[in-house]
């Protein structure tokens, strides 16, 4: 059942993926992502690498990949160094698990600075939000956030939202690097088999069991697949492979 739900969520986002592939610049990506998630009450989106400790506002702005946050709030956020007080950033840096901002409330009881950041964000229609943390192929961590006054994102939709975030970030990186999205992709027979099982929702250990290889061997196949497809994670690799017709 889990595998079936996994595939259904992929199918529901294929139209979005095809649309995003036609994007020719970052602003185009931003517009399409926002249009796709707007029915869920999303009003603003932001994707950014996590800045290092001690970086100034300009350096922090250089980490931003996609920005549809309110301009006045971004100016305040960067000028006051709120990134180092933001509990959503702290949570995203500490765990790759997606989360809703209301899950942070227990932490805020003993974090007055965090309460201040979240409270001020609410003044700019950033009252409710959802954040997921992504890892790029070069090991860079990227946070992707959606926010609005009232979000209508159910917990079971988090996988779909994470897929949207993954593909959007990957598309932005590809555009920045002027990469060709039409290059020929050649997967080995074993890589195709591993990817097919990944599309059914199996993890590396399960893939290793059905393919009669070690978990490390399955991980090695998946790493090679991600590199060939230019995918930042497993979910986006599966989506890209389905889009290209490499797996059924």
PDB file of C-alpha atoms in Angstrom:
ATOM      1  CA  UNK A   1       0.000   0.000   0.000  1.00  0.00           C
ATOM      2  CA  UNK A   2       2.846   2.367   0.838  1.00  0.00           C
ATOM      3  CA  UNK A   3       4.420   1.772  -2.565  1.00  0.00           C
ATOM      4  CA  UNK A   4       1.101   2.480  -4.278  1.00  0.00           C
ATOM      5  CA  UNK A   5       0.698   5.775  -2.415  1.00  0.00           C
ATOM      6  CA  UNK A   6       4.282   6.689  -3.276  1.00  0.00           C
ATOM      7  CA  UNK A   7       3.633   6.200  -6.977  1.00  0.00           C
ATOM      8  CA  UNK A   8       0.319   8.072  -6.830  1.00  0.00           C
ATOM      9  CA  UNK A   9       1.990  11.129  -5.325  1.00  0.00           C
ATOM     10  CA  UNK A  10       4.559  11.004  -8.137  1.00  0.00           C
ATOM     11  CA  UNK A  11       1.860  10.746 -10.774  1.00  0.00           C
ATOM     12  CA  UNK A  12       0.068  13.765  -9.347  1.00  0.00           C
ATOM     13  CA  UNK A  13       3.167  15.913  -9.717  1.00  0.00           C
ATOM     14  CA  UNK A  14       4.313  14.849 -13.198  1.00  0.00           C
ATOM     15  CA  UNK A  15       2.372  17.671 -14.844  1.00  0.00           C
ATOM     16  CA  UNK A  16       4.164  20.110 -12.564  1.00  0.00           C
ATOM     17  CA  UNK A  17       7.529  18.566 -13.430  1.00  0.00           C
ATOM     18  CA  UNK A  18       6.884  18.846 -17.165  1.00  0.00           C
ATOM     19  CA  UNK A  19       5.797  22.452 -16.697  1.00  0.00           C
ATOM     20  CA  UNK A  20       8.889  23.249 -14.646  1.00  0.00           C
ATOM     21  CA  UNK A  21      11.149  21.764 -17.306  1.00  0.00           C
ATOM     22  CA  UNK A  22       9.996  24.556 -19.610  1.00  0.00           C
ATOM     23  CA  UNK A  23      11.267  27.205 -17.182  1.00  0.00           C
ATOM     24  CA  UNK A  24      14.030  29.328 -18.609  1.00  0.00           C
ATOM     25  CA  UNK A  25      15.020  31.367 -15.545  1.00  0.00           C
ATOM     26  CA  UNK A  26      14.692  31.372 -11.749  1.00  0.00           C
ATOM     27  CA  UNK A  27      11.780  33.800 -11.763  1.00  0.00           C
ATOM     28  CA  UNK A  28       9.898  31.466 -14.084  1.00  0.00           C
ATOM     29  CA  UNK A  29      10.543  28.580 -11.698  1.00  0.00           C
ATOM     30  CA  UNK A  30       9.306  30.683  -8.774  1.00  0.00           C
ATOM     31  CA  UNK A  31       6.113  31.638 -10.590  1.00  0.00           C
ATOM     32  CA  UNK A  32       5.290  28.057 -11.551  1.00  0.00           C
ATOM     33  CA  UNK A  33       5.987  26.631  -8.110  1.00  0.00           C
ATOM     34  CA  UNK A  34       3.878  29.291  -6.430  1.00  0.00           C
ATOM     35  CA  UNK A  35       1.035  28.742  -8.883  1.00  0.00           C
ATOM     36  CA  UNK A  36       1.116  25.006  -8.230  1.00  0.00           C
ATOM     37  CA  UNK A  37       1.001  25.296  -4.425  1.00  0.00           C
ATOM     38  CA  UNK A  38      -1.318  28.326  -4.182  1.00  0.00           C
ATOM     39  CA  UNK A  39      -4.449  26.104  -3.916  1.00  0.00           C
ATOM     40  CA  UNK A  40      -3.058  24.905  -0.585  1.00  0.00           C
ATOM     41  CA  UNK A  41      -3.112  28.418   0.849  1.00  0.00           C
ATOM     42  CA  UNK A  42       0.558  29.077   0.072  1.00  0.00           C
ATOM     43  CA  UNK A  43       1.294  32.761  -0.515  1.00  0.00           C
ATOM     44  CA  UNK A  44       5.083  32.840  -0.272  1.00  0.00           C
ATOM     45  CA  UNK A  45       7.991  30.470  -1.001  1.00  0.00           C
ATOM     46  CA  UNK A  46      11.706  30.557  -0.245  1.00  0.00           C
ATOM     47  CA  UNK A  47      14.624  28.234  -1.001  1.00  0.00           C
ATOM     48  CA  UNK A  48      18.053  28.951   0.395  1.00  0.00           C
ATOM     49  CA  UNK A  49      21.267  27.259   1.367  1.00  0.00           C
ATOM     50  CA  UNK A  50      22.086  27.644   5.045  1.00  0.00           C
ATOM     51  CA  UNK A  51      24.605  30.456   5.603  1.00  0.00           C
ATOM     52  CA  UNK A  52      27.648  29.907   7.761  1.00  0.00           C
ATOM     53  CA  UNK A  53      27.979  31.435  11.201  1.00  0.00           C
ATOM     54  CA  UNK A  54      29.081  35.068  11.051  1.00  0.00           C
ATOM     55  CA  UNK A  55      27.987  35.765   7.479  1.00  0.00           C
ATOM     56  CA  UNK A  56      26.490  39.185   6.870  1.00  0.00           C
ATOM     57  CA  UNK A  57      23.204  40.074   5.196  1.00  0.00           C
ATOM     58  CA  UNK A  58      24.673  40.336   1.706  1.00  0.00           C
ATOM     59  CA  UNK A  59      26.408  36.983   2.045  1.00  0.00           C
ATOM     60  CA  UNK A  60      23.186  35.456   3.337  1.00  0.00           C
ATOM     61  CA  UNK A  61      21.304  36.857   0.353  1.00  0.00           C
ATOM     62  CA  UNK A  62      23.835  35.131  -1.885  1.00  0.00           C
ATOM     63  CA  UNK A  63      22.683  31.810  -0.424  1.00  0.00           C
ATOM     64  CA  UNK A  64      19.109  32.368  -1.616  1.00  0.00           C
ATOM     65  CA  UNK A  65      18.083  30.270  -4.624  1.00  0.00           C
ATOM     66  CA  UNK A  66      14.402  31.172  -4.879  1.00  0.00           C
ATOM     67  CA  UNK A  67      12.764  34.154  -3.199  1.00  0.00           C
ATOM     68  CA  UNK A  68       9.082  34.950  -3.081  1.00  0.00           C
ATOM     69  CA  UNK A  69       9.168  36.135   0.538  1.00  0.00           C
ATOM     70  CA  UNK A  70       7.754  39.632   1.313  1.00  0.00           C
ATOM     71  CA  UNK A  71      10.513  42.115   0.441  1.00  0.00           C
ATOM     72  CA  UNK A  72      10.141  44.175   3.622  1.00  0.00           C
ATOM     73  CA  UNK A  73      10.397  41.039   5.747  1.00  0.00           C
ATOM     74  CA  UNK A  74      13.496  39.820   3.890  1.00  0.00           C
ATOM     75  CA  UNK A  75      15.195  43.166   4.430  1.00  0.00           C
ATOM     76  CA  UNK A  76      14.439  43.052   8.151  1.00  0.00           C
ATOM     77  CA  UNK A  77      15.369  39.374   8.411  1.00  0.00           C
ATOM     78  CA  UNK A  78      18.755  39.841   6.757  1.00  0.00           C
ATOM     79  CA  UNK A  79      19.675  43.138   8.401  1.00  0.00           C
ATOM     80  CA  UNK A  80      18.934  41.833  11.907  1.00  0.00           C
ATOM     81  CA  UNK A  81      20.599  38.442  11.474  1.00  0.00           C
ATOM     82  CA  UNK A  82      17.372  36.577  12.161  1.00  0.00           C
ATOM     83  CA  UNK A  83      18.627  33.502  10.325  1.00  0.00           C
ATOM     84  CA  UNK A  84      20.717  32.682  13.408  1.00  0.00           C
ATOM     85  CA  UNK A  85      17.666  32.999  15.679  1.00  0.00           C
ATOM     86  CA  UNK A  86      15.086  31.380  13.413  1.00  0.00           C
ATOM     87  CA  UNK A  87      13.806  28.143  15.009  1.00  0.00           C
ATOM     88  CA  UNK A  88      12.647  26.854  11.603  1.00  0.00           C
ATOM     89  CA  UNK A  89      16.197  27.164  10.253  1.00  0.00           C
ATOM     90  CA  UNK A  90      17.608  25.457  13.339  1.00  0.00           C
ATOM     91  CA  UNK A  91      15.158  22.578  12.967  1.00  0.00           C
ATOM     92  CA  UNK A  92      15.838  22.193   9.227  1.00  0.00           C
ATOM     93  CA  UNK A  93      19.588  22.135   9.820  1.00  0.00           C
ATOM     94  CA  UNK A  94      19.319  19.491  12.518  1.00  0.00           C
ATOM     95  CA  UNK A  95      16.991  17.081  10.705  1.00  0.00           C
ATOM     96  CA  UNK A  96      16.029  16.297   7.078  1.00  0.00           C
ATOM     97  CA  UNK A  97      12.477  15.423   8.146  1.00  0.00           C
ATOM     98  CA  UNK A  98       9.882  17.899   6.774  1.00  0.00           C
ATOM     99  CA  UNK A  99       7.874  19.762   9.400  1.00  0.00           C
ATOM    100  CA  UNK A 100       5.048  22.235   9.884  1.00  0.00           C
ATOM    101  CA  UNK A 101       5.913  25.390  11.775  1.00  0.00           C
ATOM    102  CA  UNK A 102       3.293  24.759  14.452  1.00  0.00           C
ATOM    103  CA  UNK A 103       5.419  21.763  15.485  1.00  0.00           C
ATOM    104  CA  UNK A 104       7.988  24.278  16.740  1.00  0.00           C
ATOM    105  CA  UNK A 105       5.693  25.735  19.404  1.00  0.00           C
ATOM    106  CA  UNK A 106       6.952  23.537  22.292  1.00  0.00           C
ATOM    107  CA  UNK A 107      10.511  24.699  21.565  1.00  0.00           C
ATOM    108  CA  UNK A 108       9.516  28.363  21.641  1.00  0.00           C
ATOM    109  CA  UNK A 109       8.523  28.283  25.303  1.00  0.00           C
ATOM    110  CA  UNK A 110      12.182  28.596  26.291  1.00  0.00           C
ATOM    111  CA  UNK A 111      13.302  30.541  23.222  1.00  0.00           C
ATOM    112  CA  UNK A 112      12.245  34.228  23.406  1.00  0.00           C
ATOM    113  CA  UNK A 113      14.363  35.176  20.378  1.00  0.00           C
ATOM    114  CA  UNK A 114      12.790  32.395  18.336  1.00  0.00           C
ATOM    115  CA  UNK A 115       9.316  33.547  19.435  1.00  0.00           C
ATOM    116  CA  UNK A 116      10.206  37.068  18.302  1.00  0.00           C
ATOM    117  CA  UNK A 117      11.247  35.896  14.820  1.00  0.00           C
ATOM    118  CA  UNK A 118       8.149  33.766  14.337  1.00  0.00           C
ATOM    119  CA  UNK A 119       5.891  36.475  15.729  1.00  0.00           C
ATOM    120  CA  UNK A 120       7.257  39.134  13.402  1.00  0.00           C
ATOM    121  CA  UNK A 121       7.037  36.747  10.431  1.00  0.00           C
ATOM    122  CA  UNK A 122       3.324  36.428  11.133  1.00  0.00           C
ATOM    123  CA  UNK A 123       2.949  40.173  10.569  1.00  0.00           C
ATOM    124  CA  UNK A 124       3.913  39.560   6.926  1.00  0.00           C
ATOM    125  CA  UNK A 125       1.399  36.762   6.235  1.00  0.00           C
ATOM    126  CA  UNK A 126       4.015  34.160   7.170  1.00  0.00           C
ATOM    127  CA  UNK A 127       1.943  32.853  10.048  1.00  0.00           C
ATOM    128  CA  UNK A 128       1.756  29.192   9.050  1.00  0.00           C
ATOM    129  CA  UNK A 129       4.454  27.339   7.180  1.00  0.00           C
ATOM    130  CA  UNK A 130       6.033  24.090   6.061  1.00  0.00           C
ATOM    131  CA  UNK A 131       9.776  23.504   5.680  1.00  0.00           C
ATOM    132  CA  UNK A 132      11.797  20.668   4.215  1.00  0.00           C
ATOM    133  CA  UNK A 133      15.573  20.272   4.100  1.00  0.00           C
ATOM    134  CA  UNK A 134      17.277  18.994   0.947  1.00  0.00           C
ATOM    135  CA  UNK A 135      20.835  17.859   0.262  1.00  0.00           C
ATOM    136  CA  UNK A 136      22.396  18.585  -3.127  1.00  0.00           C
ATOM    137  CA  UNK A 137      24.916  16.329  -4.856  1.00  0.00           C
ATOM    138  CA  UNK A 138      27.807  18.458  -3.656  1.00  0.00           C
ATOM    139  CA  UNK A 139      26.677  18.055  -0.065  1.00  0.00           C
ATOM    140  CA  UNK A 140      25.115  21.489   0.286  1.00  0.00           C
ATOM    141  CA  UNK A 141      22.036  21.697   2.505  1.00  0.00           C
ATOM    142  CA  UNK A 142      19.084  23.704   1.195  1.00  0.00           C
ATOM    143  CA  UNK A 143      15.982  24.703   3.116  1.00  0.00           C
ATOM    144  CA  UNK A 144      12.702  25.064   1.209  1.00  0.00           C
ATOM    145  CA  UNK A 145       9.772  26.799   2.907  1.00  0.00           C
ATOM    146  CA  UNK A 146       6.150  27.498   2.008  1.00  0.00           C
ATOM    147  CA  UNK A 147       4.055  29.895   4.058  1.00  0.00           C
ATOM    148  CA  UNK A 148       0.770  31.768   4.210  1.00  0.00           C
ATOM    149  CA  UNK A 149      -1.930  32.994   6.546  1.00  0.00           C
ATOM    150  CA  UNK A 150      -3.794  29.678   6.469  1.00  0.00           C
ATOM    151  CA  UNK A 151      -2.225  26.565   4.952  1.00  0.00           C
ATOM    152  CA  UNK A 152      -4.324  23.643   3.789  1.00  0.00           C
ATOM    153  CA  UNK A 153      -1.551  21.051   3.590  1.00  0.00           C
ATOM    154  CA  UNK A 154      -2.420  17.717   5.174  1.00  0.00           C
ATOM    155  CA  UNK A 155       0.395  15.692   6.796  1.00  0.00           C
ATOM    156  CA  UNK A 156       0.091  12.979   4.133  1.00  0.00           C
ATOM    157  CA  UNK A 157       0.836  15.605   1.474  1.00  0.00           C
ATOM    158  CA  UNK A 158       4.322  16.305   2.854  1.00  0.00           C
ATOM    159  CA  UNK A 159       5.926  13.813   0.455  1.00  0.00           C
ATOM    160  CA  UNK A 160       4.388  15.539  -2.552  1.00  0.00           C
ATOM    161  CA  UNK A 161       5.480  18.960  -1.313  1.00  0.00           C
ATOM    162  CA  UNK A 162       9.003  17.657  -0.711  1.00  0.00           C
ATOM    163  CA  UNK A 163       9.080  16.331  -4.273  1.00  0.00           C
ATOM    164  CA  UNK A 164       8.023  19.728  -5.604  1.00  0.00           C
ATOM    165  CA  UNK A 165      10.749  21.359  -3.520  1.00  0.00           C
ATOM    166  CA  UNK A 166      13.377  18.875  -4.700  1.00  0.00           C
ATOM    167  CA  UNK A 167      12.604  19.345  -8.364  1.00  0.00           C
ATOM    168  CA  UNK A 168      12.362  23.122  -8.098  1.00  0.00           C
ATOM    169  CA  UNK A 169      15.758  23.385  -6.403  1.00  0.00           C
ATOM    170  CA  UNK A 170      17.316  20.985  -8.899  1.00  0.00           C
ATOM    171  CA  UNK A 171      15.881  22.995 -11.801  1.00  0.00           C
ATOM    172  CA  UNK A 172      17.247  26.234 -10.380  1.00  0.00           C
ATOM    173  CA  UNK A 173      20.699  24.718  -9.925  1.00  0.00           C
ATOM    174  CA  UNK A 174      20.591  23.350 -13.483  1.00  0.00           C
ATOM    175  CA  UNK A 175      19.648  26.767 -14.838  1.00  0.00           C
ATOM    176  CA  UNK A 176      22.401  28.442 -12.858  1.00  0.00           C
ATOM    177  CA  UNK A 177      24.940  25.987 -14.172  1.00  0.00           C
ATOM    178  CA  UNK A 178      23.545  26.257 -17.676  1.00  0.00           C
ATOM    179  CA  UNK A 179      23.152  22.478 -17.716  1.00  0.00           C
ATOM    180  CA  UNK A 180      21.423  20.772 -20.579  1.00  0.00           C
ATOM    181  CA  UNK A 181      18.215  19.005 -19.508  1.00  0.00           C
ATOM    182  CA  UNK A 182      18.136  17.054 -22.785  1.00  0.00           C
ATOM    183  CA  UNK A 183      21.447  15.187 -22.493  1.00  0.00           C
ATOM    184  CA  UNK A 184      21.319  11.460 -23.103  1.00  0.00           C
ATOM    185  CA  UNK A 185      21.047   9.390 -19.944  1.00  0.00           C
ATOM    186  CA  UNK A 186      22.329   5.815 -19.993  1.00  0.00           C
ATOM    187  CA  UNK A 187      21.554   3.599 -17.001  1.00  0.00           C
ATOM    188  CA  UNK A 188      22.896   0.086 -16.629  1.00  0.00           C
ATOM    189  CA  UNK A 189      20.450  -2.821 -16.381  1.00  0.00           C
ATOM    190  CA  UNK A 190      21.109  -3.120 -12.639  1.00  0.00           C
ATOM    191  CA  UNK A 191      20.669   0.614 -12.112  1.00  0.00           C
ATOM    192  CA  UNK A 192      17.310   0.486 -13.879  1.00  0.00           C
ATOM    193  CA  UNK A 193      16.293  -2.424 -11.677  1.00  0.00           C
ATOM    194  CA  UNK A 194      17.327  -0.603  -8.505  1.00  0.00           C
ATOM    195  CA  UNK A 195      15.509   2.527  -9.617  1.00  0.00           C
ATOM    196  CA  UNK A 196      12.369   0.561 -10.420  1.00  0.00           C
ATOM    197  CA  UNK A 197      12.334  -0.813  -6.879  1.00  0.00           C
ATOM    198  CA  UNK A 198      12.977   2.685  -5.514  1.00  0.00           C
ATOM    199  CA  UNK A 199       9.916   3.847  -7.442  1.00  0.00           C
ATOM    200  CA  UNK A 200       7.927   1.272  -5.481  1.00  0.00           C
ATOM    201  CA  UNK A 201       9.048   2.947  -2.267  1.00  0.00           C
ATOM    202  CA  UNK A 202      11.727   0.446  -1.183  1.00  0.00           C
ATOM    203  CA  UNK A 203      14.738   1.644   0.805  1.00  0.00           C
ATOM    204  CA  UNK A 204      18.365   0.610   0.180  1.00  0.00           C
ATOM    205  CA  UNK A 205      18.192  -2.418   2.477  1.00  0.00           C
ATOM    206  CA  UNK A 206      15.017  -3.698   0.784  1.00  0.00           C
ATOM    207  CA  UNK A 207      16.462  -3.081  -2.675  1.00  0.00           C
ATOM    208  CA  UNK A 208      19.559  -5.034  -1.678  1.00  0.00           C
ATOM    209  CA  UNK A 209      17.432  -7.944  -0.491  1.00  0.00           C
ATOM    210  CA  UNK A 210      15.397  -8.269  -3.700  1.00  0.00           C
ATOM    211  CA  UNK A 211      18.448  -7.752  -5.926  1.00  0.00           C
ATOM    212  CA  UNK A 212      20.615 -10.111  -3.841  1.00  0.00           C
ATOM    213  CA  UNK A 213      23.240  -7.457  -3.160  1.00  0.00           C
ATOM    214  CA  UNK A 214      24.363  -5.650  -0.030  1.00  0.00           C
ATOM    215  CA  UNK A 215      22.748  -2.484   1.266  1.00  0.00           C
ATOM    216  CA  UNK A 216      26.000  -0.717   0.394  1.00  0.00           C
ATOM    217  CA  UNK A 217      25.723  -2.046  -3.171  1.00  0.00           C
ATOM    218  CA  UNK A 218      22.176  -0.701  -3.461  1.00  0.00           C
ATOM    219  CA  UNK A 219      23.314   2.671  -2.116  1.00  0.00           C
ATOM    220  CA  UNK A 220      26.142   2.700  -4.677  1.00  0.00           C
ATOM    221  CA  UNK A 221      23.638   2.108  -7.494  1.00  0.00           C
ATOM    222  CA  UNK A 222      21.391   4.906  -6.233  1.00  0.00           C
ATOM    223  CA  UNK A 223      24.302   7.339  -5.941  1.00  0.00           C
ATOM    224  CA  UNK A 224      25.326   6.606  -9.513  1.00  0.00           C
ATOM    225  CA  UNK A 225      21.722   7.043 -10.675  1.00  0.00           C
ATOM    226  CA  UNK A 226      21.370  10.412  -8.932  1.00  0.00           C
ATOM    227  CA  UNK A 227      24.616  11.629 -10.451  1.00  0.00           C
ATOM    228  CA  UNK A 228      23.560  10.602 -13.974  1.00  0.00           C
ATOM    229  CA  UNK A 229      20.121  12.158 -13.641  1.00  0.00           C
ATOM    230  CA  UNK A 230      21.384  15.303 -11.935  1.00  0.00           C
ATOM    231  CA  UNK A 231      18.977  14.590  -9.073  1.00  0.00           C
ATOM    232  CA  UNK A 232      19.527  15.928  -5.574  1.00  0.00           C
ATOM    233  CA  UNK A 233      17.801  13.003  -3.865  1.00  0.00           C
ATOM    234  CA  UNK A 234      16.084   9.655  -4.447  1.00  0.00           C
ATOM    235  CA  UNK A 235      12.591  11.089  -4.881  1.00  0.00           C
ATOM    236  CA  UNK A 236      13.629  13.483  -7.596  1.00  0.00           C
ATOM    237  CA  UNK A 237      15.683  10.758  -9.323  1.00  0.00           C
ATOM    238  CA  UNK A 238      12.582   8.561  -9.546  1.00  0.00           C
ATOM    239  CA  UNK A 239      10.470  11.430 -10.847  1.00  0.00           C
ATOM    240  CA  UNK A 240      13.086  12.359 -13.443  1.00  0.00           C
ATOM    241  CA  UNK A 241      13.450   8.738 -14.576  1.00  0.00           C
ATOM    242  CA  UNK A 242       9.684   8.373 -15.013  1.00  0.00           C
ATOM    243  CA  UNK A 243       9.540  11.647 -16.947  1.00  0.00           C
ATOM    244  CA  UNK A 244      12.286  10.431 -19.285  1.00  0.00           C
ATOM    245  CA  UNK A 245      10.688   7.015 -19.722  1.00  0.00           C
ATOM    246  CA  UNK A 246      13.671   5.216 -18.206  1.00  0.00           C
ATOM    247  CA  UNK A 247      11.404   3.222 -15.902  1.00  0.00           C
ATOM    248  CA  UNK A 248       7.702   2.398 -16.095  1.00  0.00           C
TER     249      UNK A 248
END
